[in-house]
Amino acid sequence: MDFSYSDQAQALRRHLEILPLRDRLEKLAPGLLDLSISGAVLEQAARVADTELEPLGTILDREGVRLKEGHVRTVAAHKTAWQAFAGMGWLAMSVAEPMGQGLPLPLVTACEELFNRASAAFYMLATPARSGAALLLETAPQSLCETWVSRLLSGEWAATICISEPDAGSDVGRIRTRARREDGRWLISGEKCWISFGDHDLAPRIGHLMLARSLDKPGARGLSLFLVPSTLEDGAPNGIAVRRVEEKLGLHGSPTCALGFEDSEGYLLGEEGRGLQHLFRMMLLMRLACGPQGSGVASAALSAAWGYAQDRRQGGAPEQRAVPIAAHADVQRQLLAMAAKVELARGLNLIAAMVMELAEQSTDATEREEWMMLAQFLLPLVKDGGAWAAFEVSSDAVQVLGGAGYTREWPVERYLRDARVFPIFEGTTGIQALDLVHRRLWRDRGAGLAAFVALARQDSEDLPQLAVALDRLEQTARAFIEWEATPRRAEAGATALLDLCKLAAQGWVAARIVRLGGDDETGRQMAMAARFFLAELDLRSDYLARLAMLGEARLAPLEVPGGE
Ligand SMILES: Cc1cc2nc3c(=O)[nH]c(=O)nc-3n(C[C@H](O)[C@H](O)[C@H](O)COP(=O)(O)OP(=O)(O)OC[C@H]3O[C@@H](n4cnc5c(N)ncnc54)[C@H](O)[C@@H]3O)c2cc1C
């Protein structure tokens, strides 16, 4: 097996080839997902990731960023790479022409995996720029779009998603930052925290896409969306102070900032009081981008572990030369498990991207809504699946490397540190699971889940383990829908249900790989990972369905004996 960037580009192309629903996209937008163009773009992305970005991984981890005279400073290599990367037009991939290149989301998502493999910290600046541009195009007046969108897409200026506050993390409805209107201007004051690239010197102007309270209504109903630039039109500062740059476990090249806003001028985006709904446009794109972030880091860890396992020799007959550790059954088990996590997370990312592209392209309102329902069911699976794939595969890689894996001589400990935050930001695992139960099951009555099951069943004919996993998922989801009146029961089992959804969706990807993946080197490599996964699918779907159904009973040990 080989894991060069170019091999990865070929695997990604094969995933695009076997994507479900390609015929539907072809009808809506003929030629949009052209495979030979996709292959060429992926090869180019692989080359850029390998030559321009790969060296940054270690540099950004070791040198990070520093706060000097109230501003975040990055290292020279970071600036050079950002300018080169943005200059090549990679930020404008998904935005429609003429502003962007109008590439389809599955292809964009595939390229993002390659960039994240090279340096997830570096790519943390790209995602808000391109998803922020999409948000502005949808919500901002034309003059603001004209000023901002092309500059964001060229990397000349930058953007943040600016939601979190000290008392408003998962609970966005508790945001206290206030926006008031004065002389026709919006002035914003408050404290935001953990803002990625909240300040830096890679661009002279940063647009904070921010939620602030402009109405005296409780919860999210009082929140509006603003664009708050770091500097005013004339270049003067806009009342934004960097209070702190966090020292953190990983992602050292991505400055995580606490920001203070004092009467900072902002522009209202969309309708007042509908800030959270408007921001969903950006959040959906950012959640989708979490998928390739995860599979990108996971693929880096797999590549390191696979290579090491061929070279490192231990064990075998004492009188003979020690054998490569890759010859041991237990190491093979770990390598296959890692390969499966990468391959299936990758496939699921691209399916979700395809469904989002269908929603984008669809001209029929009902059809569009149906695609969105399916996309919203898939996105927590993609977001959380990618996140844990990155962490688990990195942890497995440390294990395969043994003591060497724990040292800084090898990059796998960095991947592990970088990945640990993936199941936390953009909504924790627990919040994704609650979203699944509250919104997808209780509010949407399981419509997205039903659409998923119907599609996946088409590939389960010769795979009883997938058919059974889908049955179990349907039964479990039905029980959860009935538990609406006893929410604690459902909430206690929500992460197990989320895991069951992820498992069934990965089973679907595995089924398509085995059936359609081809028998050349790329196809064989993918099928090996898929077959390993399918051998465990029945056991694991049984376990997760039972675990989810335990519900509140799992929490019984918390109860004080005698009811005191
Ligand atoms: C490196 C990094 C970068 C970040 N970048 C950004 C950024 O660019 N922009 C931005 O706005 N934010 C950013 N964040 C913030 C991030 O989105 C939040 O950390 C995340 O949403 C969780 O909020 P919290 O940390 O306050 O955790 P909390 O909300 O305090 O949650 C703590 C724990 O309690 C659980 N929990 C909370 N509420 C519930 C509930 N109702 N039911 C069940 N369980 C619950 C959570 O699942 C979690 O396990 C970043 C954070 C980090 C660490």
PDB file of C-alpha atoms and ligand atoms in Angstrom, residues 161-164 169-170 193-196 248 256 421 424-428 430-431 434, ligand 1:
ATOM      1  CA  ILE A 161     -17.003  32.994  12.760  1.00  0.00           C
ATOM      2  CA  CYS A 162     -17.459  34.853  16.005  1.00  0.00           C
ATOM      3  CA  ILE A 163     -20.071  33.233  18.247  1.00  0.00           C
ATOM      4  CA  SER A 164     -18.610  31.903  21.508  1.00  0.00           C
ATOM      5  CA  GLY A 169     -20.465  28.067  24.403  1.00  0.00           C
ATOM      6  CA  SER A 170     -22.857  25.280  23.444  1.00  0.00           C
ATOM      7  CA  CYS A 193     -13.722  33.997  23.224  1.00  0.00           C
ATOM      8  CA  TRP A 194     -11.984  31.115  21.426  1.00  0.00           C
ATOM      9  CA  ILE A 195     -12.204  32.875  18.071  1.00  0.00           C
ATOM     10  CA  SER A 196      -9.982  31.090  15.553  1.00  0.00           C
ATOM     11  CA  LYS A 248      -3.434  25.093  23.805  1.00  0.00           C
ATOM     12  CA  THR A 256      -7.433  31.141  19.300  1.00  0.00           C
ATOM     13  CA  VAL A 421     -10.376  19.605  19.646  1.00  0.00           C
ATOM     14  CA  ILE A 424     -15.343  19.979  20.641  1.00  0.00           C
ATOM     15  CA  PHE A 425     -15.477  22.966  18.302  1.00  0.00           C
ATOM     16  CA  GLU A 426     -18.275  23.545  15.794  1.00  0.00           C
ATOM     17  CA  GLY A 427     -20.577  21.829  18.307  1.00  0.00           C
ATOM     18  CA  THR A 428     -19.423  19.086  20.680  1.00  0.00           C
ATOM     19  CA  GLY A 430     -22.956  15.741  22.845  1.00  0.00           C
ATOM     20  CA  ILE A 431     -24.542  18.728  21.103  1.00  0.00           C
ATOM     21  CA  LEU A 434     -28.865  16.294  20.894  1.00  0.00           C
TER      22      LEU A 434
HETATM   23  C1  LIG B   1      -9.324  25.622  19.377  1.00  0.00           C
HETATM   24  C2  LIG B   1     -10.711  26.185  19.425  1.00  0.00           C
HETATM   25  C3  LIG B   1     -11.163  26.965  18.369  1.00  0.00           C
HETATM   26  C4  LIG B   1     -12.447  27.518  18.415  1.00  0.00           C
HETATM   27  N1  LIG B   1     -12.847  28.353  17.401  1.00  0.00           N
HETATM   28  C5  LIG B   1     -14.018  29.025  17.512  1.00  0.00           C
HETATM   29  C6  LIG B   1     -14.376  30.029  16.571  1.00  0.00           C
HETATM   30  O1  LIG B   1     -13.665  30.286  15.599  1.00  0.00           O
HETATM   31  N2  LIG B   1     -15.531  30.702  16.757  1.00  0.00           N
HETATM   32  C7  LIG B   1     -16.348  30.459  17.821  1.00  0.00           C
HETATM   33  O2  LIG B   1     -17.381  31.116  17.922  1.00  0.00           O
HETATM   34  N3  LIG B   1     -16.021  29.516  18.739  1.00  0.00           N
HETATM   35  C8  LIG B   1     -14.888  28.801  18.622  1.00  0.00           C
HETATM   36  N4  LIG B   1     -14.540  27.853  19.553  1.00  0.00           N
HETATM   37  C9  LIG B   1     -15.446  27.565  20.659  1.00  0.00           C
HETATM   38  C10 LIG B   1     -16.143  26.220  20.516  1.00  0.00           C
HETATM   39  O3  LIG B   1     -17.082  26.279  19.476  1.00  0.00           O
HETATM   40  C11 LIG B   1     -16.755  25.855  21.875  1.00  0.00           C
HETATM   41  O4  LIG B   1     -15.674  25.499  22.706  1.00  0.00           O
HETATM   42  C12 LIG B   1     -17.746  24.727  21.772  1.00  0.00           C
HETATM   43  O5  LIG B   1     -18.893  25.140  21.084  1.00  0.00           O
HETATM   44  C13 LIG B   1     -18.176  24.206  23.137  1.00  0.00           C
HETATM   45  O6  LIG B   1     -18.513  25.249  24.013  1.00  0.00           O
HETATM   46  P1  LIG B   1     -17.820  25.312  25.452  1.00  0.00           P
HETATM   47  O7  LIG B   1     -16.386  25.147  25.272  1.00  0.00           O
HETATM   48  O8  LIG B   1     -18.332  26.502  26.160  1.00  0.00           O
HETATM   49  O9  LIG B   1     -18.331  24.017  26.200  1.00  0.00           O
HETATM   50  P2  LIG B   1     -19.650  23.914  27.081  1.00  0.00           P
HETATM   51  O10 LIG B   1     -20.816  24.426  26.343  1.00  0.00           O
HETATM   52  O11 LIG B   1     -19.375  24.450  28.428  1.00  0.00           O
HETATM   53  O12 LIG B   1     -19.789  22.338  27.163  1.00  0.00           O
HETATM   54  C14 LIG B   1     -18.970  21.558  28.044  1.00  0.00           C
HETATM   55  C15 LIG B   1     -19.474  20.099  27.990  1.00  0.00           C
HETATM   56  O13 LIG B   1     -20.858  20.057  28.390  1.00  0.00           O
HETATM   57  C16 LIG B   1     -21.652  19.475  27.373  1.00  0.00           C
HETATM   58  N5  LIG B   1     -22.933  20.198  27.275  1.00  0.00           N
HETATM   59  C17 LIG B   1     -23.134  21.535  27.240  1.00  0.00           C
HETATM   60  N6  LIG B   1     -24.433  21.820  27.153  1.00  0.00           N
HETATM   61  C18 LIG B   1     -25.086  20.637  27.129  1.00  0.00           C
HETATM   62  C19 LIG B   1     -26.458  20.252  27.025  1.00  0.00           C
HETATM   63  N7  LIG B   1     -27.433  21.145  26.916  1.00  0.00           N
HETATM   64  N8  LIG B   1     -26.752  18.932  27.053  1.00  0.00           N
HETATM   65  C20 LIG B   1     -25.776  18.009  27.107  1.00  0.00           C
HETATM   66  N9  LIG B   1     -24.483  18.304  27.213  1.00  0.00           N
HETATM   67  C21 LIG B   1     -24.126  19.600  27.202  1.00  0.00           C
HETATM   68  C22 LIG B   1     -20.849  19.627  26.084  1.00  0.00           C
HETATM   69  O14 LIG B   1     -21.161  18.609  25.157  1.00  0.00           O
HETATM   70  C23 LIG B   1     -19.414  19.525  26.575  1.00  0.00           C
HETATM   71  O15 LIG B   1     -19.009  18.184  26.650  1.00  0.00           O
HETATM   72  C24 LIG B   1     -13.287  27.257  19.518  1.00  0.00           C
HETATM   73  C25 LIG B   1     -12.825  26.440  20.565  1.00  0.00           C
HETATM   74  C26 LIG B   1     -11.560  25.919  20.522  1.00  0.00           C
HETATM   75  C27 LIG B   1     -11.096  25.083  21.691  1.00  0.00           C
END
